[in-house]
Amino acid sequence: MRWAAALLAGALCAQVEAPTASPQPARLEYAGRPLRLPSPCSEEDIRALALTCPAEQPCPVYLELAGFERVGERILLAGNLHTEAATLASILLLSEDGGKSWYEPHERIRSAGLDQIQFLDLEAGFVAGYLLHALPRDPFLLLTGDGGKTWRRRPLWAESKIGVIEHYHFEDRRHGWLWVDRASPGDAGRYELYESMTGGESWMLRQISDRPLPKKGERAANPDWRLRADPATKSYLLERRTPKWQVVAAFLIQVGECKEPELPVPEPPEPIPPSEANTPEPSAPKPPPAPRKPPSLKPKPP
């Protein structure tokens, strides 16, 4: 009976200690008006990016959408949030219902931008990204195997280097090609070609050249879908031709601002009560008089 009680206790503990389901990401519902993405800009962001955004003159934050892909009812948008002086973070948006609702399936990456998206089927997909400081550097891919619900980040290089992914193309889930522009002053071989046999988990350098390398797998734009910036609404419009262009979703370009926290104003000193103000301060005690010398007993000269 003792072993049965122990098993029952263990089962109860397992039920209590079982991890709770992760909270669902916040969703934005499109109802005909441009959506405003949340754009928190913390004091840590301002300090890390060396931004000058005083409280009386905050820095506007803008959304930039650089790529989109449609896979069945799923639509993905990729881009970044930035000020006029710096890139704040990457943005990846996913809709699973044809554009009616949107959420961010991957956390934002500071100082990063996302652009090219490729899906091989309804599950396997890739998004290209890079860090942007003075020059684009440290390119990476985001990989998914569940239709974009979850992603994992895979850097191209183990060490930090200047470079950006010009183009990439996967022929199947395992085999892919990737072209890089190093654009680094002093580098003899500016253009590099890489090959992956592991679905983007790792890459092998295949060719270096001073001139752009020929690419393959470049896809033509879908003539029935487009993403454009609209000056009239100051937003990005995702549109579908049916047969006229119809807005599927819209996102405001200016989404917020960065602002340094205001310094606290020191409180004025408490006033002194009149009774205490008229009371003279006690004077310091006077020092005792110096001792006088005794009179001299020597006779004075005549």
PDB file of C-alpha atoms in Angstrom:
ATOM      1  CA  MET A   1       0.000   0.000   0.000  1.00  0.00           C
ATOM      2  CA  ARG A   2       2.907   2.333   0.698  1.00  0.00           C
ATOM      3  CA  TRP A   3       4.130   2.159  -2.906  1.00  0.00           C
ATOM      4  CA  ALA A   4       0.596   2.876  -4.180  1.00  0.00           C
ATOM      5  CA  ALA A   5       0.383   5.971  -1.991  1.00  0.00           C
ATOM      6  CA  ALA A   6       3.775   7.112  -3.271  1.00  0.00           C
ATOM      7  CA  LEU A   7       2.649   6.708  -6.875  1.00  0.00           C
ATOM      8  CA  LEU A   8      -0.545   8.632  -6.176  1.00  0.00           C
ATOM      9  CA  ALA A   9       1.414  11.432  -4.486  1.00  0.00           C
ATOM     10  CA  GLY A  10       3.811  11.601  -7.443  1.00  0.00           C
ATOM     11  CA  ALA A  11       0.923  11.830  -9.888  1.00  0.00           C
ATOM     12  CA  LEU A  12      -0.633  14.657  -7.881  1.00  0.00           C
ATOM     13  CA  CYS A  13       2.705  16.517  -7.782  1.00  0.00           C
ATOM     14  CA  ALA A  14       3.107  16.083 -11.527  1.00  0.00           C
ATOM     15  CA  GLN A  15      -0.338  17.606 -12.038  1.00  0.00           C
ATOM     16  CA  VAL A  16       0.466  20.546  -9.790  1.00  0.00           C
ATOM     17  CA  GLU A  17       3.924  21.173 -11.282  1.00  0.00           C
ATOM     18  CA  ALA A  18       2.876  20.726 -14.914  1.00  0.00           C
ATOM     19  CA  PRO A  19       3.825  23.845 -16.886  1.00  0.00           C
ATOM     20  CA  THR A  20       0.957  26.118 -17.779  1.00  0.00           C
ATOM     21  CA  ALA A  21       0.228  26.917 -21.409  1.00  0.00           C
ATOM     22  CA  SER A  22       2.102  29.957 -22.720  1.00  0.00           C
ATOM     23  CA  PRO A  23      -0.098  33.049 -23.098  1.00  0.00           C
ATOM     24  CA  GLN A  24      -1.463  33.718 -26.547  1.00  0.00           C
ATOM     25  CA  PRO A  25       0.179  36.674 -28.326  1.00  0.00           C
ATOM     26  CA  ALA A  26      -1.865  39.857 -28.490  1.00  0.00           C
ATOM     27  CA  ARG A  27      -3.915  40.149 -31.668  1.00  0.00           C
ATOM     28  CA  LEU A  28      -4.877  43.194 -33.687  1.00  0.00           C
ATOM     29  CA  GLU A  29      -8.248  43.057 -35.447  1.00  0.00           C
ATOM     30  CA  TYR A  30      -8.536  44.846 -38.785  1.00  0.00           C
ATOM     31  CA  ALA A  31     -11.943  46.549 -39.142  1.00  0.00           C
ATOM     32  CA  GLY A  32     -11.299  48.976 -41.992  1.00  0.00           C
ATOM     33  CA  ARG A  33      -9.078  51.500 -40.184  1.00  0.00           C
ATOM     34  CA  PRO A  34      -5.253  51.295 -40.275  1.00  0.00           C
ATOM     35  CA  LEU A  35      -3.814  49.303 -37.384  1.00  0.00           C
ATOM     36  CA  ARG A  36      -1.256  50.881 -35.072  1.00  0.00           C
ATOM     37  CA  LEU A  37       1.415  48.464 -33.906  1.00  0.00           C
ATOM     38  CA  PRO A  38       2.498  48.795 -30.281  1.00  0.00           C
ATOM     39  CA  SER A  39       5.892  50.506 -30.268  1.00  0.00           C
ATOM     40  CA  PRO A  40       7.288  50.631 -26.740  1.00  0.00           C
ATOM     41  CA  CYS A  41      10.541  52.562 -26.592  1.00  0.00           C
ATOM     42  CA  SER A  42      12.142  52.087 -23.198  1.00  0.00           C
ATOM     43  CA  GLU A  43      14.846  54.081 -21.483  1.00  0.00           C
ATOM     44  CA  GLU A  44      17.126  51.085 -22.072  1.00  0.00           C
ATOM     45  CA  ASP A  45      16.463  51.277 -25.842  1.00  0.00           C
ATOM     46  CA  ILE A  46      17.315  54.975 -25.898  1.00  0.00           C
ATOM     47  CA  ARG A  47      20.510  54.369 -23.950  1.00  0.00           C
ATOM     48  CA  ALA A  48      21.585  51.301 -25.985  1.00  0.00           C
ATOM     49  CA  LEU A  49      21.061  53.065 -29.327  1.00  0.00           C
ATOM     50  CA  ALA A  50      22.488  56.411 -28.143  1.00  0.00           C
ATOM     51  CA  LEU A  51      19.321  58.269 -29.161  1.00  0.00           C
ATOM     52  CA  THR A  52      18.758  61.923 -28.338  1.00  0.00           C
ATOM     53  CA  CYS A  53      15.013  62.220 -27.730  1.00  0.00           C
ATOM     54  CA  PRO A  54      14.305  64.836 -25.038  1.00  0.00           C
ATOM     55  CA  ALA A  55      10.858  64.947 -23.513  1.00  0.00           C
ATOM     56  CA  GLU A  56      10.092  68.284 -25.182  1.00  0.00           C
ATOM     57  CA  GLN A  57      11.187  66.966 -28.615  1.00  0.00           C
ATOM     58  CA  PRO A  58      10.535  63.181 -28.849  1.00  0.00           C
ATOM     59  CA  CYS A  59      11.721  61.042 -31.777  1.00  0.00           C
ATOM     60  CA  PRO A  60       8.927  59.660 -34.016  1.00  0.00           C
ATOM     61  CA  VAL A  61       8.924  55.882 -34.532  1.00  0.00           C
ATOM     62  CA  TYR A  62       8.077  54.578 -38.007  1.00  0.00           C
ATOM     63  CA  LEU A  63       7.055  51.168 -39.341  1.00  0.00           C
ATOM     64  CA  GLU A  64       8.767  49.869 -42.480  1.00  0.00           C
ATOM     65  CA  LEU A  65       7.380  46.757 -44.182  1.00  0.00           C
ATOM     66  CA  ALA A  66       9.875  45.215 -46.625  1.00  0.00           C
ATOM     67  CA  GLY A  67       8.417  41.834 -47.554  1.00  0.00           C
ATOM     68  CA  PHE A  68       5.252  39.731 -47.517  1.00  0.00           C
ATOM     69  CA  GLU A  69       4.197  36.188 -48.369  1.00  0.00           C
ATOM     70  CA  ARG A  70       0.837  34.479 -48.669  1.00  0.00           C
ATOM     71  CA  VAL A  71       0.461  30.758 -47.952  1.00  0.00           C
ATOM     72  CA  GLY A  72      -3.156  29.658 -48.177  1.00  0.00           C
ATOM     73  CA  GLU A  73      -5.064  31.694 -45.603  1.00  0.00           C
ATOM     74  CA  ARG A  74      -1.824  32.645 -43.858  1.00  0.00           C
ATOM     75  CA  ILE A  75      -0.169  35.985 -44.660  1.00  0.00           C
ATOM     76  CA  LEU A  76       3.226  37.081 -43.316  1.00  0.00           C
ATOM     77  CA  LEU A  77       4.676  40.598 -43.264  1.00  0.00           C
ATOM     78  CA  ALA A  78       8.309  41.406 -42.406  1.00  0.00           C
ATOM     79  CA  GLY A  79      10.069  44.678 -41.649  1.00  0.00           C
ATOM     80  CA  ASN A  80      11.323  46.873 -38.826  1.00  0.00           C
ATOM     81  CA  LEU A  81      10.600  49.795 -36.522  1.00  0.00           C
ATOM     82  CA  HIS A  82      12.973  52.758 -36.753  1.00  0.00           C
ATOM     83  CA  THR A  83      13.516  56.413 -35.945  1.00  0.00           C
ATOM     84  CA  GLU A  84      15.211  58.857 -38.285  1.00  0.00           C
ATOM     85  CA  ALA A  85      18.546  57.996 -36.667  1.00  0.00           C
ATOM     86  CA  ALA A  86      18.428  54.273 -35.787  1.00  0.00           C
ATOM     87  CA  THR A  87      16.699  50.939 -36.339  1.00  0.00           C
ATOM     88  CA  LEU A  88      14.881  49.966 -33.154  1.00  0.00           C
ATOM     89  CA  ALA A  89      13.743  46.372 -33.767  1.00  0.00           C
ATOM     90  CA  SER A  90      12.542  43.802 -36.274  1.00  0.00           C
ATOM     91  CA  ILE A  91       8.851  43.157 -36.950  1.00  0.00           C
ATOM     92  CA  LEU A  92       7.232  39.890 -38.082  1.00  0.00           C
ATOM     93  CA  LEU A  93       3.439  39.799 -38.452  1.00  0.00           C
ATOM     94  CA  LEU A  94       1.242  36.768 -39.107  1.00  0.00           C
ATOM     95  CA  SER A  95      -2.418  36.487 -40.051  1.00  0.00           C
ATOM     96  CA  GLU A  96      -4.041  33.047 -40.094  1.00  0.00           C
ATOM     97  CA  ASP A  97      -7.450  34.206 -41.311  1.00  0.00           C
ATOM     98  CA  GLY A  98      -6.709  36.040 -44.552  1.00  0.00           C
ATOM     99  CA  GLY A  99      -5.851  39.412 -42.969  1.00  0.00           C
ATOM    100  CA  LYS A 100      -8.685  39.833 -40.448  1.00  0.00           C
ATOM    101  CA  SER A 101      -6.449  39.532 -37.381  1.00  0.00           C
ATOM    102  CA  TRP A 102      -2.689  39.843 -36.854  1.00  0.00           C
ATOM    103  CA  TYR A 103      -0.106  38.984 -34.214  1.00  0.00           C
ATOM    104  CA  GLU A 104       3.681  38.798 -33.833  1.00  0.00           C
ATOM    105  CA  PRO A 105       4.816  35.130 -33.834  1.00  0.00           C
ATOM    106  CA  HIS A 106       8.450  36.000 -33.024  1.00  0.00           C
ATOM    107  CA  GLU A 107       9.881  38.409 -30.482  1.00  0.00           C
ATOM    108  CA  ARG A 108      11.357  41.627 -31.793  1.00  0.00           C
ATOM    109  CA  ILE A 109      15.135  41.692 -32.265  1.00  0.00           C
ATOM    110  CA  ARG A 110      16.817  44.954 -31.275  1.00  0.00           C
ATOM    111  CA  SER A 111      18.573  46.846 -34.114  1.00  0.00           C
ATOM    112  CA  ALA A 112      17.433  44.228 -36.653  1.00  0.00           C
ATOM    113  CA  GLY A 113      15.423  44.276 -39.862  1.00  0.00           C
ATOM    114  CA  LEU A 114      13.604  41.519 -41.748  1.00  0.00           C
ATOM    115  CA  ASP A 115      12.806  41.426 -45.472  1.00  0.00           C
ATOM    116  CA  GLN A 116      12.703  38.374 -47.803  1.00  0.00           C
ATOM    117  CA  ILE A 117      10.232  35.558 -47.079  1.00  0.00           C
ATOM    118  CA  GLN A 118      10.048  32.138 -48.776  1.00  0.00           C
ATOM    119  CA  PHE A 119       7.680  29.257 -48.028  1.00  0.00           C
ATOM    120  CA  LEU A 120       8.168  25.850 -49.616  1.00  0.00           C
ATOM    121  CA  ASP A 121       4.770  24.514 -48.561  1.00  0.00           C
ATOM    122  CA  LEU A 122       2.167  25.171 -45.895  1.00  0.00           C
ATOM    123  CA  GLU A 123       4.655  24.453 -43.091  1.00  0.00           C
ATOM    124  CA  ALA A 124       8.331  25.090 -44.006  1.00  0.00           C
ATOM    125  CA  GLY A 125       9.387  28.709 -44.415  1.00  0.00           C
ATOM    126  CA  PHE A 126      12.283  31.151 -44.048  1.00  0.00           C
ATOM    127  CA  VAL A 127      12.732  34.897 -43.387  1.00  0.00           C
ATOM    128  CA  ALA A 128      16.005  36.762 -43.993  1.00  0.00           C
ATOM    129  CA  GLY A 129      17.278  39.321 -41.491  1.00  0.00           C
ATOM    130  CA  TYR A 130      20.304  41.344 -40.419  1.00  0.00           C
ATOM    131  CA  LEU A 131      21.464  43.741 -37.727  1.00  0.00           C
ATOM    132  CA  LEU A 132      21.717  47.370 -38.768  1.00  0.00           C
ATOM    133  CA  HIS A 133      24.134  49.734 -37.037  1.00  0.00           C
ATOM    134  CA  ALA A 134      26.351  51.939 -39.206  1.00  0.00           C
ATOM    135  CA  LEU A 135      26.275  49.176 -41.863  1.00  0.00           C
ATOM    136  CA  PRO A 136      24.172  45.991 -42.156  1.00  0.00           C
ATOM    137  CA  ARG A 137      25.914  43.076 -40.458  1.00  0.00           C
ATOM    138  CA  ASP A 138      25.470  39.623 -38.926  1.00  0.00           C
ATOM    139  CA  PRO A 139      22.854  38.253 -41.383  1.00  0.00           C
ATOM    140  CA  PHE A 140      20.591  35.446 -40.180  1.00  0.00           C
ATOM    141  CA  LEU A 141      17.565  33.393 -41.125  1.00  0.00           C
ATOM    142  CA  LEU A 142      14.404  32.708 -39.161  1.00  0.00           C
ATOM    143  CA  LEU A 143      13.196  29.136 -39.751  1.00  0.00           C
ATOM    144  CA  THR A 144       9.738  27.651 -39.190  1.00  0.00           C
ATOM    145  CA  GLY A 145       8.290  24.188 -39.630  1.00  0.00           C
ATOM    146  CA  ASP A 146       4.715  24.838 -38.477  1.00  0.00           C
ATOM    147  CA  GLY A 147       3.463  27.419 -40.935  1.00  0.00           C
ATOM    148  CA  GLY A 148       4.945  30.436 -39.144  1.00  0.00           C
ATOM    149  CA  LYS A 149       3.499  29.941 -35.665  1.00  0.00           C
ATOM    150  CA  THR A 150       6.959  29.457 -34.119  1.00  0.00           C
ATOM    151  CA  TRP A 151      10.407  30.441 -35.367  1.00  0.00           C
ATOM    152  CA  ARG A 152      14.055  29.786 -34.529  1.00  0.00           C
ATOM    153  CA  ARG A 153      16.920  32.117 -35.385  1.00  0.00           C
ATOM    154  CA  ARG A 154      20.027  30.794 -37.178  1.00  0.00           C
ATOM    155  CA  PRO A 155      23.002  33.127 -37.836  1.00  0.00           C
ATOM    156  CA  LEU A 156      25.011  32.745 -41.030  1.00  0.00           C
ATOM    157  CA  TRP A 157      28.390  33.266 -39.309  1.00  0.00           C
ATOM    158  CA  ALA A 158      29.755  32.373 -35.910  1.00  0.00           C
ATOM    159  CA  GLU A 159      31.556  35.730 -35.602  1.00  0.00           C
ATOM    160  CA  SER A 160      30.340  39.268 -36.261  1.00  0.00           C
ATOM    161  CA  LYS A 161      30.875  40.527 -39.854  1.00  0.00           C
ATOM    162  CA  ILE A 162      29.542  43.199 -42.169  1.00  0.00           C
ATOM    163  CA  GLY A 163      27.189  41.825 -44.822  1.00  0.00           C
ATOM    164  CA  VAL A 164      23.587  41.433 -45.963  1.00  0.00           C
ATOM    165  CA  ILE A 165      21.661  38.605 -47.655  1.00  0.00           C
ATOM    166  CA  GLU A 166      21.036  39.673 -51.229  1.00  0.00           C
ATOM    167  CA  HIS A 167      18.968  36.628 -52.110  1.00  0.00           C
ATOM    168  CA  TYR A 168      18.342  33.060 -50.999  1.00  0.00           C
ATOM    169  CA  HIS A 169      16.521  30.107 -52.496  1.00  0.00           C
ATOM    170  CA  PHE A 170      15.611  26.695 -51.071  1.00  0.00           C
ATOM    171  CA  GLU A 171      14.987  23.942 -53.577  1.00  0.00           C
ATOM    172  CA  ASP A 172      13.497  21.700 -50.894  1.00  0.00           C
ATOM    173  CA  ARG A 173      13.399  21.498 -47.108  1.00  0.00           C
ATOM    174  CA  ARG A 174      17.082  20.547 -46.873  1.00  0.00           C
ATOM    175  CA  HIS A 175      18.916  22.100 -49.800  1.00  0.00           C
ATOM    176  CA  GLY A 176      19.302  25.854 -50.253  1.00  0.00           C
ATOM    177  CA  TRP A 177      21.531  28.588 -51.706  1.00  0.00           C
ATOM    178  CA  LEU A 178      22.298  32.004 -50.250  1.00  0.00           C
ATOM    179  CA  TRP A 179      24.027  35.060 -51.778  1.00  0.00           C
ATOM    180  CA  VAL A 180      25.755  37.652 -49.565  1.00  0.00           C
ATOM    181  CA  ASP A 181      27.017  41.158 -50.297  1.00  0.00           C
ATOM    182  CA  ARG A 182      29.805  41.956 -47.838  1.00  0.00           C
ATOM    183  CA  ALA A 183      30.005  45.650 -48.919  1.00  0.00           C
ATOM    184  CA  SER A 184      33.001  46.004 -46.622  1.00  0.00           C
ATOM    185  CA  PRO A 185      35.733  48.542 -47.463  1.00  0.00           C
ATOM    186  CA  GLY A 186      39.028  46.825 -48.202  1.00  0.00           C
ATOM    187  CA  ASP A 187      37.554  43.372 -48.840  1.00  0.00           C
ATOM    188  CA  ALA A 188      38.784  41.829 -52.109  1.00  0.00           C
ATOM    189  CA  GLY A 189      35.929  39.303 -52.374  1.00  0.00           C
ATOM    190  CA  ARG A 190      32.791  41.318 -51.795  1.00  0.00           C
ATOM    191  CA  TYR A 191      30.277  38.727 -53.032  1.00  0.00           C
ATOM    192  CA  GLU A 192      29.898  35.269 -51.481  1.00  0.00           C
ATOM    193  CA  LEU A 193      27.799  32.202 -52.279  1.00  0.00           C
ATOM    194  CA  TYR A 194      26.781  29.710 -49.571  1.00  0.00           C
ATOM    195  CA  GLU A 195      25.089  26.318 -49.675  1.00  0.00           C
ATOM    196  CA  SER A 196      23.072  24.528 -46.991  1.00  0.00           C
ATOM    197  CA  MET A 197      22.244  20.834 -46.831  1.00  0.00           C
ATOM    198  CA  THR A 198      20.568  21.147 -43.424  1.00  0.00           C
ATOM    199  CA  GLY A 199      17.555  23.329 -44.131  1.00  0.00           C
ATOM    200  CA  GLY A 200      19.340  26.545 -43.139  1.00  0.00           C
ATOM    201  CA  GLU A 201      20.688  25.254 -39.832  1.00  0.00           C
ATOM    202  CA  SER A 202      24.285  25.591 -41.138  1.00  0.00           C
ATOM    203  CA  TRP A 203      25.978  26.958 -44.271  1.00  0.00           C
ATOM    204  CA  MET A 204      29.110  26.211 -46.322  1.00  0.00           C
ATOM    205  CA  LEU A 205      30.996  28.868 -48.304  1.00  0.00           C
ATOM    206  CA  ARG A 206      31.156  27.802 -51.973  1.00  0.00           C
ATOM    207  CA  GLN A 207      32.384  30.835 -53.915  1.00  0.00           C
ATOM    208  CA  ILE A 208      33.910  34.305 -53.482  1.00  0.00           C
ATOM    209  CA  SER A 209      33.963  36.944 -56.202  1.00  0.00           C
ATOM    210  CA  ASP A 210      34.713  40.630 -56.802  1.00  0.00           C
ATOM    211  CA  ARG A 211      31.619  40.811 -59.018  1.00  0.00           C
ATOM    212  CA  PRO A 212      27.989  39.914 -58.341  1.00  0.00           C
ATOM    213  CA  LEU A 213      27.386  36.187 -58.684  1.00  0.00           C
ATOM    214  CA  PRO A 214      24.551  34.856 -60.875  1.00  0.00           C
ATOM    215  CA  LYS A 215      21.426  34.007 -58.908  1.00  0.00           C
ATOM    216  CA  LYS A 216      18.720  31.428 -59.386  1.00  0.00           C
ATOM    217  CA  GLY A 217      15.309  30.848 -57.982  1.00  0.00           C
ATOM    218  CA  GLU A 218      14.263  34.492 -58.140  1.00  0.00           C
ATOM    219  CA  ARG A 219      10.493  34.592 -57.969  1.00  0.00           C
ATOM    220  CA  ALA A 220       8.217  36.947 -59.847  1.00  0.00           C
ATOM    221  CA  ALA A 221       5.830  39.080 -57.829  1.00  0.00           C
ATOM    222  CA  ASN A 222       2.281  37.804 -57.467  1.00  0.00           C
ATOM    223  CA  PRO A 223       0.224  39.980 -59.851  1.00  0.00           C
ATOM    224  CA  ASP A 224      -2.886  39.655 -57.668  1.00  0.00           C
ATOM    225  CA  TRP A 225      -1.283  40.842 -54.401  1.00  0.00           C
ATOM    226  CA  ARG A 226       0.724  43.932 -53.521  1.00  0.00           C
ATOM    227  CA  LEU A 227       2.073  45.842 -50.507  1.00  0.00           C
ATOM    228  CA  ARG A 228       2.502  49.604 -50.863  1.00  0.00           C
ATOM    229  CA  ALA A 229       2.823  52.804 -48.847  1.00  0.00           C
ATOM    230  CA  ASP A 230      -0.209  55.067 -49.269  1.00  0.00           C
ATOM    231  CA  PRO A 231       0.453  58.815 -48.715  1.00  0.00           C
ATOM    232  CA  ALA A 232      -3.260  59.607 -48.357  1.00  0.00           C
ATOM    233  CA  THR A 233      -3.785  57.365 -45.313  1.00  0.00           C
ATOM    234  CA  LYS A 234      -0.135  57.483 -44.148  1.00  0.00           C
ATOM    235  CA  SER A 235      -0.158  53.722 -43.919  1.00  0.00           C
ATOM    236  CA  TYR A 236       0.961  50.525 -45.620  1.00  0.00           C
ATOM    237  CA  LEU A 237      -1.798  48.858 -47.603  1.00  0.00           C
ATOM    238  CA  LEU A 238      -1.889  45.132 -48.289  1.00  0.00           C
ATOM    239  CA  GLU A 239      -4.165  44.775 -51.311  1.00  0.00           C
ATOM    240  CA  ARG A 240      -5.685  41.994 -53.385  1.00  0.00           C
ATOM    241  CA  ARG A 241      -7.069  42.262 -56.931  1.00  0.00           C
ATOM    242  CA  THR A 242     -10.667  40.901 -57.100  1.00  0.00           C
ATOM    243  CA  PRO A 243     -10.767  42.175 -59.950  1.00  0.00           C
ATOM    244  CA  LYS A 244     -10.295  45.710 -58.532  1.00  0.00           C
ATOM    245  CA  TRP A 245      -7.710  46.334 -55.847  1.00  0.00           C
ATOM    246  CA  GLN A 246      -9.247  45.694 -52.440  1.00  0.00           C
ATOM    247  CA  VAL A 247      -7.552  46.512 -49.120  1.00  0.00           C
ATOM    248  CA  VAL A 248      -6.980  43.365 -47.064  1.00  0.00           C
ATOM    249  CA  ALA A 249      -5.220  45.141 -44.170  1.00  0.00           C
ATOM    250  CA  ALA A 250      -3.591  48.491 -43.399  1.00  0.00           C
ATOM    251  CA  PHE A 251      -0.895  49.530 -40.918  1.00  0.00           C
ATOM    252  CA  LEU A 252      -0.019  53.067 -39.826  1.00  0.00           C
ATOM    253  CA  ILE A 253       3.500  54.159 -40.753  1.00  0.00           C
ATOM    254  CA  GLN A 254       4.049  56.410 -37.732  1.00  0.00           C
ATOM    255  CA  VAL A 255       3.318  54.211 -34.750  1.00  0.00           C
ATOM    256  CA  GLY A 256       4.708  56.056 -31.748  1.00  0.00           C
ATOM    257  CA  GLU A 257       7.672  57.942 -30.341  1.00  0.00           C
ATOM    258  CA  CYS A 258      10.809  57.586 -28.258  1.00  0.00           C
ATOM    259  CA  LYS A 259      11.059  60.000 -25.355  1.00  0.00           C
ATOM    260  CA  GLU A 260      13.605  60.320 -22.592  1.00  0.00           C
ATOM    261  CA  PRO A 261      12.025  60.258 -19.129  1.00  0.00           C
ATOM    262  CA  GLU A 262      11.514  63.651 -17.551  1.00  0.00           C
ATOM    263  CA  LEU A 263      13.818  64.420 -14.652  1.00  0.00           C
ATOM    264  CA  PRO A 264      11.965  64.781 -11.328  1.00  0.00           C
ATOM    265  CA  VAL A 265      11.515  68.381 -10.196  1.00  0.00           C
ATOM    266  CA  PRO A 266      12.900  68.862  -6.648  1.00  0.00           C
ATOM    267  CA  GLU A 267      10.258  69.867  -4.131  1.00  0.00           C
ATOM    268  CA  PRO A 268      10.623  73.341  -2.558  1.00  0.00           C
ATOM    269  CA  PRO A 269      11.852  73.432   1.053  1.00  0.00           C
ATOM    270  CA  GLU A 270       9.184  73.516   3.732  1.00  0.00           C
ATOM    271  CA  PRO A 271       8.501  77.035   5.061  1.00  0.00           C
ATOM    272  CA  ILE A 272       9.771  77.872   8.542  1.00  0.00           C
ATOM    273  CA  PRO A 273       6.969  78.605  11.075  1.00  0.00           C
ATOM    274  CA  PRO A 274       6.836  82.279  12.124  1.00  0.00           C
ATOM    275  CA  SER A 275       7.435  81.395  15.780  1.00  0.00           C
ATOM    276  CA  GLU A 276      10.666  79.657  14.826  1.00  0.00           C
ATOM    277  CA  ALA A 277      11.636  82.338  12.293  1.00  0.00           C
ATOM    278  CA  ASN A 278      11.509  85.180  14.933  1.00  0.00           C
ATOM    279  CA  THR A 279      13.376  83.255  17.602  1.00  0.00           C
ATOM    280  CA  PRO A 280      17.010  84.391  17.585  1.00  0.00           C
ATOM    281  CA  GLU A 281      19.480  81.645  17.197  1.00  0.00           C
ATOM    282  CA  PRO A 282      21.511  80.984  20.353  1.00  0.00           C
ATOM    283  CA  SER A 283      24.866  82.698  20.183  1.00  0.00           C
ATOM    284  CA  ALA A 284      28.042  80.737  20.566  1.00  0.00           C
ATOM    285  CA  PRO A 285      29.630  80.920  24.039  1.00  0.00           C
ATOM    286  CA  LYS A 286      32.375  83.525  24.389  1.00  0.00           C
ATOM    287  CA  PRO A 287      35.871  82.184  25.014  1.00  0.00           C
ATOM    288  CA  PRO A 288      37.287  82.829  28.517  1.00  0.00           C
ATOM    289  CA  PRO A 289      39.558  85.915  28.835  1.00  0.00           C
ATOM    290  CA  ALA A 290      43.258  85.338  28.440  1.00  0.00           C
ATOM    291  CA  PRO A 291      45.119  85.213  31.799  1.00  0.00           C
ATOM    292  CA  ARG A 292      46.847  88.477  32.731  1.00  0.00           C
ATOM    293  CA  LYS A 293      50.565  88.521  33.533  1.00  0.00           C
ATOM    294  CA  PRO A 294      51.523  89.292  37.192  1.00  0.00           C
ATOM    295  CA  PRO A 295      53.190  92.701  37.753  1.00  0.00           C
ATOM    296  CA  SER A 296      56.979  92.716  37.610  1.00  0.00           C
ATOM    297  CA  LEU A 297      58.808  92.976  40.972  1.00  0.00           C
ATOM    298  CA  LYS A 298      62.049  94.316  39.477  1.00  0.00           C
ATOM    299  CA  PRO A 299      62.847  97.946  40.435  1.00  0.00           C
ATOM    300  CA  LYS A 300      62.500 100.385  37.608  1.00  0.00           C
ATOM    301  CA  PRO A 301      65.681 102.120  36.556  1.00  0.00           C
ATOM    302  CA  PRO A 302      66.050 105.757  37.757  1.00  0.00           C
TER     303      PRO A 302
END
